[in-house]
PDB file of C-alpha atoms in Angstrom:
ATOM      1  CA  UNK B   1     -65.624  38.776  16.123  1.00 95.00           C
ATOM      2  CA  UNK B   2     -65.531  35.107  14.220  1.00 97.00           C
ATOM      3  CA  UNK B   3     -62.872  32.971  14.473  1.00 98.00           C
ATOM      4  CA  UNK B   4     -61.305  34.078  11.014  1.00 98.00           C
ATOM      5  CA  UNK B   5     -61.575  37.718  11.943  1.00 97.00           C
ATOM      6  CA  UNK B   6     -59.182  37.011  15.023  1.00 98.00           C
ATOM      7  CA  UNK B   7     -56.774  34.980  12.815  1.00 98.00           C
ATOM      8  CA  UNK B   8     -56.477  37.744  10.802  1.00 97.00           C
ATOM      9  CA  UNK B   9     -55.230  39.943  13.298  1.00 97.00           C
ATOM     10  CA  UNK B  10     -52.727  37.104  14.517  1.00 97.00           C
ATOM     11  CA  UNK B  11     -51.402  36.682  10.733  1.00 96.00           C
ATOM     12  CA  UNK B  12     -50.716  40.378  10.955  1.00 94.00           C
ATOM     13  CA  UNK B  13     -48.330  39.942  13.948  1.00 94.00           C
ATOM     14  CA  UNK B  14     -46.808  36.552  12.824  1.00 96.00           C
ATOM     15  CA  UNK B  15     -47.776  35.012   9.356  1.00 95.00           C
ATOM     16  CA  UNK B  16     -48.159  31.907   8.935  1.00 96.00           C
ATOM     17  CA  UNK B  17     -45.953  31.632   5.977  1.00 94.00           C
ATOM     18  CA  UNK B  18     -43.086  32.850   8.270  1.00 95.00           C
ATOM     19  CA  UNK B  19     -43.174  29.251  10.028  1.00 96.00           C
ATOM     20  CA  UNK B  20     -40.869  26.670   9.408  1.00 94.00           C
ATOM     21  CA  UNK B  21     -42.046  23.955   6.782  1.00 93.00           C
ATOM     22  CA  UNK B  22     -41.561  21.284   9.295  1.00 94.00           C
ATOM     23  CA  UNK B  23     -43.772  23.045  11.353  1.00 96.00           C
ATOM     24  CA  UNK B  24     -47.663  22.743  11.882  1.00 96.00           C
ATOM     25  CA  UNK B  25     -49.504  25.772  12.686  1.00 97.00           C
ATOM     26  CA  UNK B  26     -52.381  27.875  12.288  1.00 97.00           C
ATOM     27  CA  UNK B  27     -55.982  26.819  12.842  1.00 98.00           C
ATOM     28  CA  UNK B  28     -55.705  23.213  14.011  1.00 98.00           C
ATOM     29  CA  UNK B  29     -59.465  22.611  15.590  1.00 98.00           C
ATOM     30  CA  UNK B  30     -62.775  24.352  15.063  1.00 97.00           C
ATOM     31  CA  UNK B  31     -64.677  26.105  12.701  1.00 97.00           C
ATOM     32  CA  UNK B  32     -63.393  29.430  11.351  1.00 98.00           C
ATOM     33  CA  UNK B  33     -66.785  31.280  11.163  1.00 97.00           C
ATOM     34  CA  UNK B  34     -67.202  30.518  14.819  1.00 97.00           C
ATOM     35  CA  UNK B  35     -68.098  33.472  16.756  1.00 98.00           C
ATOM     36  CA  UNK B  36     -65.593  34.084  19.574  1.00 98.00           C
ATOM     37  CA  UNK B  37     -66.516  35.931  23.063  1.00 98.00           C
ATOM     38  CA  UNK B  38     -63.469  34.355  25.047  1.00 98.00           C
ATOM     39  CA  UNK B  39     -60.019  33.574  23.935  1.00 98.00           C
ATOM     40  CA  UNK B  40     -57.868  31.677  26.596  1.00 98.00           C
ATOM     41  CA  UNK B  41     -53.980  31.883  25.971  1.00 98.00           C
ATOM     42  CA  UNK B  42     -51.290  29.346  26.925  1.00 98.00           C
ATOM     43  CA  UNK B  43     -48.142  27.840  25.554  1.00 98.00           C
ATOM     44  CA  UNK B  44     -48.908  24.285  25.247  1.00 97.00           C
ATOM     45  CA  UNK B  45     -52.765  22.710  24.453  1.00 97.00           C
ATOM     46  CA  UNK B  46     -51.909  20.148  27.276  1.00 97.00           C
ATOM     47  CA  UNK B  47     -55.219  18.238  29.265  1.00 97.00           C
ATOM     48  CA  UNK B  48     -55.050  20.513  31.828  1.00 97.00           C
ATOM     49  CA  UNK B  49     -55.041  23.637  29.752  1.00 98.00           C
ATOM     50  CA  UNK B  50     -57.806  22.655  27.803  1.00 98.00           C
ATOM     51  CA  UNK B  51     -59.738  21.781  30.910  1.00 98.00           C
ATOM     52  CA  UNK B  52     -59.011  25.556  31.902  1.00 98.00           C
ATOM     53  CA  UNK B  53     -60.176  26.708  29.048  1.00 98.00           C
ATOM     54  CA  UNK B  54     -63.325  24.913  29.317  1.00 98.00           C
ATOM     55  CA  UNK B  55     -64.012  26.727  32.452  1.00 98.00           C
ATOM     56  CA  UNK B  56     -63.283  29.837  31.344  1.00 98.00           C
ATOM     57  CA  UNK B  57     -66.269  29.007  28.438  1.00 97.00           C
ATOM     58  CA  UNK B  58     -63.603  29.854  26.017  1.00 98.00           C
ATOM     59  CA  UNK B  59     -64.525  29.796  22.539  1.00 98.00           C
ATOM     60  CA  UNK B  60     -60.867  29.977  21.114  1.00 98.00           C
ATOM     61  CA  UNK B  61     -57.560  28.513  22.888  1.00 98.00           C
ATOM     62  CA  UNK B  62     -54.599  30.183  21.638  1.00 98.00           C
ATOM     63  CA  UNK B  63     -50.955  28.971  22.198  1.00 98.00           C
ATOM     64  CA  UNK B  64     -47.291  28.313  20.952  1.00 98.00           C
ATOM     65  CA  UNK B  65     -46.936  24.826  20.700  1.00 98.00           C
ATOM     66  CA  UNK B  66     -48.873  23.054  18.289  1.00 97.00           C
ATOM     67  CA  UNK B  67     -51.139  20.739  19.519  1.00 96.00           C
ATOM     68  CA  UNK B  68     -51.179  18.629  16.563  1.00 96.00           C
ATOM     69  CA  UNK B  69     -47.481  18.232  15.365  1.00 91.00           C
ATOM     70  CA  UNK B  70     -47.501  14.664  13.629  1.00 86.00           C
ATOM     71  CA  UNK B  71     -50.108  13.528  11.149  1.00 85.00           C
ATOM     72  CA  UNK B  72     -53.122  11.816  12.371  1.00 89.00           C
ATOM     73  CA  UNK B  73     -54.658   8.674  10.941  1.00 91.00           C
ATOM     74  CA  UNK B  74     -57.515   8.345  13.557  1.00 92.00           C
ATOM     75  CA  UNK B  75     -59.325  10.561  16.163  1.00 94.00           C
ATOM     76  CA  UNK B  76     -60.665   8.570  18.869  1.00 95.00           C
ATOM     77  CA  UNK B  77     -60.435   7.664  22.714  1.00 94.00           C
ATOM     78  CA  UNK B  78     -57.883   5.815  22.488  1.00 94.00           C
ATOM     79  CA  UNK B  79     -55.017   8.190  21.767  1.00 92.00           C
ATOM     80  CA  UNK B  80     -54.254  11.315  24.211  1.00 93.00           C
ATOM     81  CA  UNK B  81     -54.067  13.448  20.900  1.00 95.00           C
ATOM     82  CA  UNK B  82     -57.591  12.286  19.606  1.00 95.00           C
ATOM     83  CA  UNK B  83     -58.834  13.139  23.137  1.00 96.00           C
ATOM     84  CA  UNK B  84     -58.074  16.329  23.224  1.00 97.00           C
ATOM     85  CA  UNK B  85     -59.432  16.856  19.720  1.00 97.00           C
ATOM     86  CA  UNK B  86     -62.543  15.474  20.552  1.00 97.00           C
ATOM     87  CA  UNK B  87     -62.678  17.387  24.091  1.00 97.00           C
ATOM     88  CA  UNK B  88     -62.138  20.750  22.123  1.00 98.00           C
ATOM     89  CA  UNK B  89     -64.858  19.882  19.441  1.00 97.00           C
ATOM     90  CA  UNK B  90     -67.381  18.880  22.435  1.00 97.00           C
ATOM     91  CA  UNK B  91     -66.981  22.106  24.246  1.00 98.00           C
ATOM     92  CA  UNK B  92     -67.133  24.290  21.212  1.00 98.00           C
ATOM     93  CA  UNK B  93     -63.277  25.423  21.066  1.00 98.00           C
ATOM     94  CA  UNK B  94     -61.324  26.383  18.386  1.00 98.00           C
ATOM     95  CA  UNK B  95     -57.863  25.656  18.744  1.00 98.00           C
ATOM     96  CA  UNK B  96     -55.025  27.588  17.003  1.00 98.00           C
ATOM     97  CA  UNK B  97     -51.236  27.227  17.024  1.00 98.00           C
ATOM     98  CA  UNK B  98     -48.191  30.271  16.823  1.00 98.00           C
ATOM     99  CA  UNK B  99     -45.360  28.440  16.963  1.00 98.00           C
ATOM    100  CA  UNK B 100     -42.122  29.166  14.516  1.00 97.00           C
ATOM    101  CA  UNK B 101     -43.965  32.127  12.739  1.00 97.00           C
ATOM    102  CA  UNK B 102     -44.151  33.537  16.470  1.00 97.00           C
ATOM    103  CA  UNK B 103     -40.207  32.609  16.775  1.00 97.00           C
ATOM    104  CA  UNK B 104     -39.386  34.213  14.116  1.00 95.00           C
ATOM    105  CA  UNK B 105     -41.785  37.507  14.358  1.00 93.00           C
ATOM    106  CA  UNK B 106     -42.542  38.119  18.018  1.00 94.00           C
ATOM    107  CA  UNK B 107     -40.661  35.895  20.297  1.00 95.00           C
ATOM    108  CA  UNK B 108     -37.267  36.737  18.973  1.00 93.00           C
ATOM    109  CA  UNK B 109     -37.326  40.550  19.226  1.00 95.00           C
ATOM    110  CA  UNK B 110     -39.233  40.127  22.520  1.00 96.00           C
ATOM    111  CA  UNK B 111     -36.259  37.915  24.208  1.00 97.00           C
ATOM    112  CA  UNK B 112     -33.711  40.729  22.636  1.00 97.00           C
ATOM    113  CA  UNK B 113     -35.264  43.590  24.511  1.00 97.00           C
ATOM    114  CA  UNK B 114     -36.107  41.515  27.564  1.00 96.00           C
ATOM    115  CA  UNK B 115     -32.505  41.269  27.762  1.00 97.00           C
ATOM    116  CA  UNK B 116     -31.958  44.640  26.573  1.00 98.00           C
ATOM    117  CA  UNK B 117     -29.749  43.772  23.812  1.00 98.00           C
ATOM    118  CA  UNK B 118     -28.651  46.293  21.117  1.00 98.00           C
ATOM    119  CA  UNK B 119     -27.413  46.440  17.843  1.00 97.00           C
ATOM    120  CA  UNK B 120     -29.478  43.299  16.915  1.00 97.00           C
ATOM    121  CA  UNK B 121     -29.070  40.784  14.212  1.00 96.00           C
ATOM    122  CA  UNK B 122     -30.981  37.619  12.980  1.00 97.00           C
ATOM    123  CA  UNK B 123     -29.395  34.638  14.575  1.00 97.00           C
ATOM    124  CA  UNK B 124     -30.655  32.330  12.413  1.00 97.00           C
ATOM    125  CA  UNK B 125     -31.998  33.161   8.753  1.00 95.00           C
ATOM    126  CA  UNK B 126     -34.960  30.979   7.860  1.00 94.00           C
ATOM    127  CA  UNK B 127     -37.426  33.226   5.606  1.00 89.00           C
ATOM    128  CA  UNK B 128     -37.318  36.992   3.626  1.00 86.00           C
ATOM    129  CA  UNK B 129     -39.926  39.291   4.730  1.00 79.00           C
ATOM    130  CA  UNK B 130     -40.709  42.649   3.064  1.00 79.00           C
ATOM    131  CA  UNK B 131     -37.969  44.131   5.428  1.00 79.00           C
ATOM    132  CA  UNK B 132     -35.158  41.434   4.375  1.00 84.00           C
ATOM    133  CA  UNK B 133     -34.060  38.716   6.531  1.00 87.00           C
ATOM    134  CA  UNK B 134     -36.161  37.011   8.669  1.00 93.00           C
ATOM    135  CA  UNK B 135     -35.381  34.097  11.312  1.00 95.00           C
ATOM    136  CA  UNK B 136     -34.666  32.514  14.631  1.00 96.00           C
ATOM    137  CA  UNK B 137     -32.862  34.298  17.573  1.00 97.00           C
ATOM    138  CA  UNK B 138     -31.223  37.686  17.827  1.00 98.00           C
ATOM    139  CA  UNK B 139     -27.356  38.498  18.496  1.00 98.00           C
ATOM    140  CA  UNK B 140     -26.864  41.658  19.662  1.00 98.00           C
ATOM    141  CA  UNK B 141     -24.656  43.405  22.905  1.00 98.00           C
ATOM    142  CA  UNK B 142     -25.552  43.752  26.028  1.00 98.00           C
ATOM    143  CA  UNK B 143     -25.780  46.330  28.026  1.00 97.00           C
ATOM    144  CA  UNK B 144     -22.281  46.415  28.893  1.00 97.00           C
ATOM    145  CA  UNK B 145     -19.340  43.549  29.415  1.00 98.00           C
ATOM    146  CA  UNK B 146     -19.750  41.719  32.451  1.00 98.00           C
ATOM    147  CA  UNK B 147     -19.104  38.287  34.212  1.00 98.00           C
ATOM    148  CA  UNK B 148     -21.025  35.136  33.043  1.00 98.00           C
ATOM    149  CA  UNK B 149     -21.886  35.325  36.579  1.00 98.00           C
ATOM    150  CA  UNK B 150     -23.042  38.442  36.605  1.00 98.00           C
ATOM    151  CA  UNK B 151     -24.818  37.949  33.076  1.00 98.00           C
ATOM    152  CA  UNK B 152     -26.689  34.748  34.794  1.00 98.00           C
ATOM    153  CA  UNK B 153     -28.531  37.284  37.569  1.00 98.00           C
ATOM    154  CA  UNK B 154     -29.442  39.412  34.271  1.00 98.00           C
ATOM    155  CA  UNK B 155     -31.123  36.244  32.602  1.00 98.00           C
ATOM    156  CA  UNK B 156     -33.058  35.132  35.708  1.00 98.00           C
ATOM    157  CA  UNK B 157     -34.165  38.739  36.257  1.00 97.00           C
ATOM    158  CA  UNK B 158     -35.131  39.760  32.438  1.00 97.00           C
ATOM    159  CA  UNK B 159     -37.256  36.436  32.357  1.00 97.00           C
ATOM    160  CA  UNK B 160     -38.231  35.808  35.916  1.00 95.00           C
ATOM    161  CA  UNK B 161     -36.848  32.315  36.402  1.00 95.00           C
ATOM    162  CA  UNK B 162     -35.155  30.894  39.648  1.00 94.00           C
ATOM    163  CA  UNK B 163     -33.058  28.684  38.624  1.00 94.00           C
ATOM    164  CA  UNK B 164     -30.366  28.212  35.139  1.00 97.00           C
ATOM    165  CA  UNK B 165     -28.187  25.316  33.669  1.00 97.00           C
ATOM    166  CA  UNK B 166     -24.852  27.110  33.093  1.00 98.00           C
ATOM    167  CA  UNK B 167     -21.886  25.793  30.554  1.00 98.00           C
ATOM    168  CA  UNK B 168     -18.667  27.941  31.089  1.00 98.00           C
ATOM    169  CA  UNK B 169     -16.467  29.768  33.354  1.00 97.00           C
ATOM    170  CA  UNK B 170     -18.211  32.125  35.635  1.00 98.00           C
ATOM    171  CA  UNK B 171     -15.388  34.146  35.793  1.00 98.00           C
ATOM    172  CA  UNK B 172     -15.494  34.458  32.202  1.00 96.00           C
ATOM    173  CA  UNK B 173     -16.015  38.019  30.231  1.00 98.00           C
ATOM    174  CA  UNK B 174     -19.388  38.463  28.114  1.00 98.00           C
ATOM    175  CA  UNK B 175     -20.568  41.490  26.111  1.00 98.00           C
ATOM    176  CA  UNK B 176     -22.109  39.960  22.547  1.00 98.00           C
ATOM    177  CA  UNK B 177     -24.606  37.522  23.089  1.00 98.00           C
ATOM    178  CA  UNK B 178     -27.652  35.343  21.416  1.00 98.00           C
ATOM    179  CA  UNK B 179     -30.772  34.449  22.933  1.00 98.00           C
ATOM    180  CA  UNK B 180     -33.102  31.911  20.822  1.00 97.00           C
ATOM    181  CA  UNK B 181     -35.923  31.066  22.674  1.00 96.00           C
ATOM    182  CA  UNK B 182     -37.283  27.453  23.042  1.00 93.00           C
ATOM    183  CA  UNK B 183     -34.676  24.551  22.010  1.00 94.00           C
ATOM    184  CA  UNK B 184     -31.604  26.022  21.073  1.00 94.00           C
ATOM    185  CA  UNK B 185     -29.487  23.083  19.875  1.00 94.00           C
ATOM    186  CA  UNK B 186     -29.422  23.997  16.603  1.00 95.00           C
ATOM    187  CA  UNK B 187     -28.616  27.779  16.860  1.00 97.00           C
ATOM    188  CA  UNK B 188     -25.221  27.392  18.711  1.00 98.00           C
ATOM    189  CA  UNK B 189     -23.055  27.124  15.252  1.00 97.00           C
ATOM    190  CA  UNK B 190     -24.839  30.543  14.152  1.00 98.00           C
ATOM    191  CA  UNK B 191     -24.207  31.885  17.416  1.00 98.00           C
ATOM    192  CA  UNK B 192     -20.371  30.927  17.477  1.00 98.00           C
ATOM    193  CA  UNK B 193     -20.081  31.903  13.674  1.00 98.00           C
ATOM    194  CA  UNK B 194     -21.918  35.305  14.747  1.00 98.00           C
ATOM    195  CA  UNK B 195     -19.008  35.597  17.384  1.00 98.00           C
ATOM    196  CA  UNK B 196     -21.715  35.483  20.321  1.00 98.00           C
ATOM    197  CA  UNK B 197     -19.692  34.844  23.841  1.00 98.00           C
ATOM    198  CA  UNK B 198     -22.779  33.618  25.325  1.00 98.00           C
ATOM    199  CA  UNK B 199     -26.371  31.840  24.057  1.00 98.00           C
ATOM    200  CA  UNK B 200     -29.352  32.192  26.364  1.00 98.00           C
ATOM    201  CA  UNK B 201     -31.851  29.242  25.506  1.00 98.00           C
ATOM    202  CA  UNK B 202     -32.903  26.375  26.437  1.00 97.00           C
ATOM    203  CA  UNK B 203     -33.014  22.532  26.123  1.00 96.00           C
ATOM    204  CA  UNK B 204     -29.328  22.327  25.951  1.00 97.00           C
ATOM    205  CA  UNK B 205     -27.897  18.573  26.698  1.00 96.00           C
ATOM    206  CA  UNK B 206     -24.976  17.975  28.200  1.00 97.00           C
ATOM    207  CA  UNK B 207     -22.642  17.212  24.933  1.00 97.00           C
ATOM    208  CA  UNK B 208     -23.779  20.140  22.999  1.00 97.00           C
ATOM    209  CA  UNK B 209     -23.411  22.379  26.505  1.00 98.00           C
ATOM    210  CA  UNK B 210     -19.712  21.437  27.099  1.00 98.00           C
ATOM    211  CA  UNK B 211     -18.279  21.227  23.054  1.00 98.00           C
ATOM    212  CA  UNK B 212     -20.154  24.875  22.799  1.00 98.00           C
ATOM    213  CA  UNK B 213     -18.153  25.617  26.371  1.00 98.00           C
ATOM    214  CA  UNK B 214     -15.124  24.527  24.512  1.00 97.00           C
ATOM    215  CA  UNK B 215     -15.743  26.783  21.677  1.00 97.00           C
ATOM    216  CA  UNK B 216     -15.777  29.688  23.656  1.00 97.00           C
ATOM    217  CA  UNK B 217     -19.521  29.899  23.830  1.00 98.00           C
ATOM    218  CA  UNK B 218     -20.807  30.273  27.493  1.00 98.00           C
ATOM    219  CA  UNK B 219     -24.290  28.984  27.749  1.00 98.00           C
ATOM    220  CA  UNK B 220     -27.004  30.004  30.283  1.00 98.00           C
ATOM    221  CA  UNK B 221     -30.006  27.533  29.886  1.00 98.00           C
ATOM    222  CA  UNK B 222     -33.219  29.041  31.472  1.00 97.00           C
ATOM    223  CA  UNK B 223     -35.330  26.131  30.190  1.00 95.00           C
ATOM    224  CA  UNK B 224     -37.919  26.251  26.943  1.00 96.00           C
ATOM    225  CA  UNK B 225     -40.719  27.167  29.080  1.00 96.00           C
ATOM    226  CA  UNK B 226     -38.519  29.785  31.194  1.00 95.00           C
ATOM    227  CA  UNK B 227     -37.994  31.843  28.145  1.00 96.00           C
ATOM    228  CA  UNK B 228     -40.837  31.304  26.159  1.00 97.00           C
ATOM    229  CA  UNK B 229     -43.684  31.925  28.587  1.00 96.00           C
ATOM    230  CA  UNK B 230     -43.398  35.750  27.545  1.00 96.00           C
ATOM    231  CA  UNK B 231     -46.102  34.622  24.692  1.00 98.00           C
ATOM    232  CA  UNK B 232     -48.752  34.475  27.181  1.00 98.00           C
ATOM    233  CA  UNK B 233     -48.433  37.963  28.577  1.00 97.00           C
ATOM    234  CA  UNK B 234     -47.382  39.376  24.992  1.00 97.00           C
ATOM    235  CA  UNK B 235     -50.814  37.900  23.499  1.00 98.00           C
ATOM    236  CA  UNK B 236     -52.970  39.234  26.438  1.00 98.00           C
ATOM    237  CA  UNK B 237     -51.836  42.627  25.425  1.00 97.00           C
ATOM    238  CA  UNK B 238     -51.543  42.304  21.856  1.00 98.00           C
ATOM    239  CA  UNK B 239     -55.506  40.778  21.269  1.00 98.00           C
ATOM    240  CA  UNK B 240     -56.896  43.356  24.308  1.00 97.00           C
ATOM    241  CA  UNK B 241     -55.348  45.880  22.576  1.00 97.00           C
ATOM    242  CA  UNK B 242     -56.893  45.362  19.232  1.00 96.00           C
ATOM    243  CA  UNK B 243     -60.307  43.430  20.160  1.00 96.00           C
ATOM    244  CA  UNK B 244     -63.527  45.045  21.573  1.00 94.00           C
ATOM    245  CA  UNK B 245     -66.104  42.809  24.204  1.00 94.00           C
ATOM    246  CA  UNK B 246     -64.094  40.170  23.744  1.00 97.00           C
ATOM    247  CA  UNK B 247     -62.324  38.536  27.234  1.00 98.00           C
ATOM    248  CA  UNK B 248     -59.066  37.809  26.741  1.00 98.00           C
ATOM    249  CA  UNK B 249     -57.476  35.057  29.455  1.00 98.00           C
ATOM    250  CA  UNK B 250     -53.925  34.502  29.886  1.00 98.00           C
ATOM    251  CA  UNK B 251     -52.867  31.174  31.793  1.00 97.00           C
ATOM    252  CA  UNK B 252     -51.042  31.862  34.894  1.00 96.00           C
ATOM    253  CA  UNK B 253     -47.100  30.502  35.002  1.00 93.00           C
ATOM    254  CA  UNK B 254     -47.512  27.132  35.538  1.00 86.00           C
ATOM    255  CA  UNK B 255     -44.053  25.619  34.908  1.00 88.00           C
ATOM    256  CA  UNK B 256     -44.175  21.769  33.470  1.00 89.00           C
ATOM    257  CA  UNK B 257     -42.074  20.011  35.912  1.00 86.00           C
ATOM    258  CA  UNK B 258     -39.913  20.749  38.891  1.00 84.00           C
ATOM    259  CA  UNK B 259     -36.191  20.786  40.633  1.00 81.00           C
ATOM    260  CA  UNK B 260     -36.771  18.668  43.505  1.00 84.00           C
TER     261      UNK B 260
END
């Protein structure tokens, strides 16, 4: 299959037009007509990830986060993004990003399913699709009312994470939950408006966390990577089921930082 044909499959899952207008999704580096025999899937196109894709003799590096986010005026070896672009081109590796378009069509539903939420609604509407409102995150009901402390264990199990950061009273009872993979600062107001009692997300700072808790919204921060890493296993399965004769390789779980 060509890169263009692979992209056509990816567009069926998460159309690029569903991405937020500030985002940069799609084919960031490479030739649409390049033949693809191996796809390497990761969350971020770091130097290490690109080296791994090269070692796997990948023709396509598929990531969730865009390697190129801000505009590039120069592509040279003095800039770390430039070095990555050059390395990809030298090794004949295309690079495609599915970011907020996958958040809208993919990640939100996956996260809600992992949490076993029912009666789900879109948390923050960002666009309109054929089925109606689409957007970031979901809000729904937990399997049963539980304490925040019990919900923490539920989150750890759902996303296979060892540690979380929590804002709120551990004895607080919660049933209505919002989940927003990635950085959830911007959805706190939407979670409050939806009547959620707990928000599961990542990248919550001190002030956002204590202010949310003060308004009755507990927050469980399971980490940006912790909640979004499910992109890798999902896309491995998605492409494996829809292609033949192509090797699909997912990056092993690798948290970007350590707690010490």
